Amino acid sequence: MPTAANQHDLHEFLRAAGMALLYPSAANVLTSPEVLRIAEQLRTVQNHYFDGHAPARLQQAFRVLRLPDAPFRLRLVTAADSAQLLAWTNEPTVRQASFNPQPVPAEFHERWLNARLADPYALMLLAEEETTGAPVGLIRFSISHDEATLSYLLDPAYRGRGWAALLLALGTTHLVQTFPHLRRIVGHVQLRNQASLRAFERAGYALLPVPLSGEPDSVTFAWWL
């Protein structure tokens, strides 16, 4: 129950989100045989909003504000992009930064791409330069329940410009608009890939204390929603 004018907005938010009940109903709830179920329901909703990651979310927001506007746009990948994606995938620097450094055969790539395009829980976005339409890079996500795992790459011609962080930030925005139920996005990076480590940090992703990939000499970054 609000006791001051500046509490009304918070009161309305808590009620609308299902995190609180009206004060006059307290006596009835506390004596109800459903009190334990109601309490658990309230705790579940409260944990959704107050999960201990508020500092990380604030850091995300402020770091993204420091980024310039992206000089490229994103669109969905299509089957017509197959050759470009394969060329990027087998580019030597990309292979060195991958957890599997072996070149990808064309037939394997085609099967993989067709499977991803048919997967409702996959999102693949191709970046194109705003002025020329030239292909800049790729960011893709694999969704499992309320978590997404990302991977990205840039065309060699666009590396060293700070665009990787912009690709991560813009791709994250598109992902959340498409899958609003997500709670976390993660990306795995090899420790020797210093450029990618800096890109994730600039884009607002937080370094987790324990890596989740299971790969040696790697780290995991997370974006909390």
Tab-separated table of C-alpha atoms in Angstrom:
chain	number	residue	atom	x	y	z
A	1	MET	CA	0.000	0.000	0.000
A	2	PRO	CA	1.587	3.336	-1.017
A	3	THR	CA	2.022	5.805	1.817
A	4	ALA	CA	3.573	8.624	-0.239
A	5	ALA	CA	2.960	10.075	-3.688
A	6	ASN	CA	6.313	8.900	-5.040
A	7	GLN	CA	5.408	5.281	-4.250
A	8	HIS	CA	2.393	5.021	-6.555
A	9	ASP	CA	4.312	4.079	-9.714
A	10	LEU	CA	6.222	1.327	-7.904
A	11	HIS	CA	2.973	0.103	-6.352
A	12	GLU	CA	1.310	-0.125	-9.761
A	13	PHE	CA	4.318	-1.894	-11.284
A	14	LEU	CA	4.447	-4.532	-8.534
A	15	ARG	CA	0.722	-5.205	-8.863
A	16	ALA	CA	0.682	-5.278	-12.667
A	17	ALA	CA	3.669	-7.642	-12.771
A	18	GLY	CA	2.058	-10.017	-10.284
A	19	MET	CA	4.687	-9.458	-7.605
A	20	ALA	CA	2.367	-8.059	-4.952
A	21	LEU	CA	-1.242	-8.175	-3.781
A	22	LEU	CA	-3.498	-5.400	-2.584
A	23	TYR	CA	-2.973	-4.650	1.106
A	24	PRO	CA	-6.697	-5.034	2.009
A	25	SER	CA	-6.543	-8.637	0.781
A	26	ALA	CA	-3.670	-9.561	3.117
A	27	ALA	CA	-5.851	-10.893	5.926
A	28	ASN	CA	-7.797	-13.152	3.589
A	29	VAL	CA	-4.649	-14.443	1.889
A	30	LEU	CA	-2.835	-15.196	5.151
A	31	THR	CA	-5.744	-17.265	6.437
A	32	SER	CA	-6.472	-18.966	3.118
A	33	PRO	CA	-5.693	-22.673	2.631
A	34	GLU	CA	-4.021	-21.520	-0.621
A	35	VAL	CA	-1.517	-19.285	1.187
A	36	LEU	CA	1.509	-21.479	0.405
A	37	ARG	CA	0.636	-21.725	-3.276
A	38	ILE	CA	0.082	-17.963	-3.502
A	39	ALA	CA	3.365	-17.262	-1.723
A	40	GLU	CA	5.259	-19.551	-4.082
A	41	GLN	CA	3.612	-17.905	-7.082
A	42	LEU	CA	4.680	-14.472	-5.837
A	43	ARG	CA	8.248	-15.658	-5.194
A	44	THR	CA	8.501	-17.105	-8.695
A	45	VAL	CA	7.499	-13.812	-10.301
A	46	GLN	CA	9.720	-11.796	-7.951
A	47	ASN	CA	12.731	-13.966	-8.781
A	48	HIS	CA	12.126	-13.276	-12.457
A	49	TYR	CA	12.666	-9.545	-11.889
A	50	PHE	CA	15.011	-9.516	-8.888
A	51	ASP	CA	17.532	-12.205	-9.816
A	52	GLY	CA	20.739	-10.573	-8.605
A	53	HIS	CA	21.888	-9.458	-12.057
A	54	ALA	CA	20.754	-5.822	-11.880
A	55	PRO	CA	24.363	-4.497	-11.733
A	56	ALA	CA	25.232	-6.436	-14.902
A	57	ARG	CA	22.159	-5.056	-16.673
A	58	LEU	CA	23.107	-1.485	-15.741
A	59	GLN	CA	26.621	-2.050	-17.030
A	60	GLN	CA	25.184	-3.447	-20.270
A	61	ALA	CA	23.000	-0.395	-20.766
A	62	PHE	CA	25.764	2.155	-20.130
A	63	ARG	CA	28.312	0.389	-22.331
A	64	VAL	CA	25.873	0.179	-25.234
A	65	LEU	CA	25.151	3.908	-24.875
A	66	ARG	CA	28.843	4.605	-25.543
A	67	LEU	CA	28.791	2.753	-28.860
A	68	PRO	CA	28.356	4.716	-32.109
A	69	ASP	CA	25.567	3.927	-34.522
A	70	ALA	CA	26.282	0.846	-36.618
A	71	PRO	CA	27.164	1.687	-40.259
A	72	PHE	CA	25.453	-1.502	-41.367
A	73	ARG	CA	22.038	-3.145	-41.274
A	74	LEU	CA	21.027	-6.710	-40.466
A	75	ARG	CA	18.831	-9.029	-42.492
A	76	LEU	CA	17.901	-12.682	-42.258
A	77	VAL	CA	20.265	-15.146	-43.903
A	78	THR	CA	18.862	-17.033	-46.902
A	79	ALA	CA	20.026	-20.063	-48.870
A	80	ALA	CA	21.439	-17.660	-51.468
A	81	ASP	CA	24.070	-16.586	-48.921
A	82	SER	CA	25.591	-20.059	-48.738
A	83	ALA	CA	28.740	-19.348	-50.768
A	84	GLN	CA	29.512	-16.175	-48.841
A	85	LEU	CA	29.035	-17.899	-45.492
A	86	LEU	CA	31.269	-20.806	-46.497
A	87	ALA	CA	33.999	-18.429	-47.672
A	88	TRP	CA	33.866	-16.622	-44.328
A	89	THR	CA	33.786	-19.874	-42.376
A	90	ASN	CA	36.918	-21.220	-44.059
A	91	GLU	CA	38.860	-17.959	-43.938
A	92	PRO	CA	42.122	-18.792	-42.073
A	93	THR	CA	41.691	-16.278	-39.248
A	94	VAL	CA	38.144	-17.499	-38.586
A	95	ARG	CA	39.297	-21.102	-38.447
A	96	GLN	CA	42.073	-20.191	-36.009
A	97	ALA	CA	39.556	-18.517	-33.702
A	98	SER	CA	37.122	-21.455	-33.869
A	99	PHE	CA	37.020	-24.289	-31.366
A	100	ASN	CA	37.293	-26.653	-34.351
A	101	PRO	CA	40.077	-25.280	-36.593
A	102	GLN	CA	39.567	-27.791	-39.427
A	103	PRO	CA	38.208	-26.446	-42.755
A	104	VAL	CA	34.501	-27.086	-43.301
A	105	PRO	CA	33.649	-29.168	-46.415
A	106	ALA	CA	31.114	-27.588	-48.767
A	107	GLU	CA	28.649	-30.491	-48.548
A	108	PHE	CA	28.706	-30.394	-44.739
A	109	HIS	CA	28.171	-26.634	-44.817
A	110	GLU	CA	25.149	-26.985	-47.121
A	111	ARG	CA	23.499	-29.545	-44.828
A	112	TRP	CA	24.252	-27.419	-41.789
A	113	LEU	CA	22.872	-24.235	-43.364
A	114	ASN	CA	19.683	-25.917	-44.574
A	115	ALA	CA	19.119	-27.339	-41.097
A	116	ARG	CA	19.644	-23.933	-39.462
A	117	LEU	CA	17.303	-22.180	-41.896
A	118	ALA	CA	14.586	-24.736	-41.106
A	119	ASP	CA	15.141	-24.526	-37.347
A	120	PRO	CA	12.582	-22.279	-35.596
A	121	TYR	CA	15.013	-21.927	-32.687
A	122	ALA	CA	17.871	-20.549	-34.769
A	123	LEU	CA	18.383	-16.954	-35.877
A	124	MET	CA	21.012	-16.068	-38.483
A	125	LEU	CA	21.589	-12.427	-39.396
A	126	LEU	CA	23.841	-11.106	-42.139
A	127	ALA	CA	25.268	-7.595	-41.798
A	128	GLU	CA	25.409	-5.404	-44.906
A	129	GLU	CA	27.111	-2.037	-45.168
A	130	GLU	CA	24.494	0.710	-45.123
A	131	THR	CA	25.799	2.681	-48.077
A	132	THR	CA	27.078	-0.028	-50.439
A	133	GLY	CA	25.177	-3.147	-49.397
A	134	ALA	CA	28.468	-5.040	-49.201
A	135	PRO	CA	28.436	-8.071	-46.868
A	136	VAL	CA	30.110	-7.188	-43.562
A	137	GLY	CA	29.673	-10.226	-41.350
A	138	LEU	CA	27.399	-12.724	-39.671
A	139	ILE	CA	25.908	-13.146	-36.223
A	140	ARG	CA	23.897	-16.231	-35.389
A	141	PHE	CA	22.055	-17.544	-32.360
A	142	SER	CA	20.929	-20.977	-31.210
A	143	ILE	CA	18.043	-20.920	-28.718
A	144	SER	CA	17.468	-23.514	-26.019
A	145	HIS	CA	14.619	-22.815	-23.593
A	146	ASP	CA	15.302	-19.314	-22.175
A	147	GLU	CA	18.963	-19.083	-23.231
A	148	ALA	CA	20.652	-18.308	-26.541
A	149	THR	CA	24.215	-19.066	-27.584
A	150	LEU	CA	25.799	-16.771	-30.152
A	151	SER	CA	28.601	-16.890	-32.673
A	152	TYR	CA	29.763	-14.127	-34.993
A	153	LEU	CA	32.391	-13.228	-37.577
A	154	LEU	CA	33.456	-10.239	-39.650
A	155	ASP	CA	34.685	-10.060	-43.210
A	156	PRO	CA	38.475	-9.448	-43.233
A	157	ALA	CA	37.939	-6.067	-44.915
A	158	TYR	CA	35.991	-4.776	-41.910
A	159	ARG	CA	38.178	-5.951	-39.046
A	160	GLY	CA	40.066	-3.499	-36.874
A	161	ARG	CA	37.318	-0.852	-37.043
A	162	GLY	CA	35.523	-1.701	-33.808
A	163	TRP	CA	32.572	-3.092	-35.756
A	164	ALA	CA	32.496	-6.424	-33.918
A	165	ALA	CA	31.056	-4.769	-30.808
A	166	LEU	CA	28.458	-3.022	-32.969
A	167	LEU	CA	27.525	-6.339	-34.574
A	168	LEU	CA	27.124	-7.944	-31.154
A	169	ALA	CA	24.989	-5.076	-29.855
A	170	LEU	CA	22.742	-4.837	-32.920
A	171	GLY	CA	22.412	-8.610	-33.184
A	172	THR	CA	21.454	-8.837	-29.515
A	173	THR	CA	18.709	-6.261	-30.047
A	174	HIS	CA	17.296	-8.179	-33.025
A	175	LEU	CA	17.398	-11.445	-31.104
A	176	VAL	CA	15.487	-10.072	-28.121
A	177	GLN	CA	12.840	-8.599	-30.412
A	178	THR	CA	12.391	-12.007	-32.056
A	179	PHE	CA	12.564	-14.127	-28.890
A	180	PRO	CA	11.351	-11.899	-26.025
A	181	HIS	CA	11.138	-14.825	-23.590
A	182	LEU	CA	14.921	-15.181	-23.342
A	183	ARG	CA	16.646	-14.632	-19.997
A	184	ARG	CA	20.307	-14.880	-21.002
A	185	ILE	CA	22.571	-14.828	-24.064
A	186	VAL	CA	26.035	-16.376	-23.923
A	187	GLY	CA	29.084	-16.392	-26.162
A	188	HIS	CA	32.207	-18.525	-25.830
A	189	VAL	CA	35.631	-17.128	-26.750
A	190	GLN	CA	39.125	-18.582	-26.815
A	191	LEU	CA	41.504	-16.735	-24.502
A	192	ARG	CA	43.952	-16.114	-27.327
A	193	ASN	CA	41.292	-14.270	-29.338
A	194	GLN	CA	41.967	-10.866	-27.796
A	195	ALA	CA	39.976	-8.954	-30.417
A	196	SER	CA	36.816	-10.907	-29.626
A	197	LEU	CA	37.358	-10.534	-25.880
A	198	ARG	CA	37.475	-6.753	-26.296
A	199	ALA	CA	34.427	-6.782	-28.582
A	200	PHE	CA	32.250	-8.594	-26.043
A	201	GLU	CA	33.345	-6.203	-23.295
A	202	ARG	CA	32.640	-3.111	-25.419
A	203	ALA	CA	29.218	-4.498	-26.348
A	204	GLY	CA	28.293	-4.750	-22.656
A	205	TYR	CA	28.591	-8.497	-22.192
A	206	ALA	CA	29.775	-9.628	-18.751
A	207	LEU	CA	32.568	-12.144	-18.247
A	208	LEU	CA	31.302	-15.126	-16.250
A	209	PRO	CA	33.556	-16.359	-13.424
A	210	VAL	CA	33.322	-19.930	-14.727
A	211	PRO	CA	33.357	-20.729	-18.480
A	212	LEU	CA	30.437	-22.794	-19.773
A	213	SER	CA	31.783	-24.133	-23.055
A	214	GLY	CA	33.733	-27.054	-21.611
A	215	GLU	CA	36.620	-26.128	-23.916
A	216	PRO	CA	40.091	-25.515	-22.453
A	217	ASP	CA	41.532	-21.984	-22.484
A	218	SER	CA	38.162	-20.375	-23.135
A	219	VAL	CA	35.850	-17.923	-21.398
A	220	THR	CA	32.121	-17.249	-21.526
A	221	PHE	CA	30.430	-13.859	-21.765
A	222	ALA	CA	26.777	-13.317	-20.846
A	223	TRP	CA	24.035	-10.785	-21.531
A	224	TRP	CA	21.236	-10.750	-18.957
A	225	LEU	CA	17.635	-9.994	-19.899
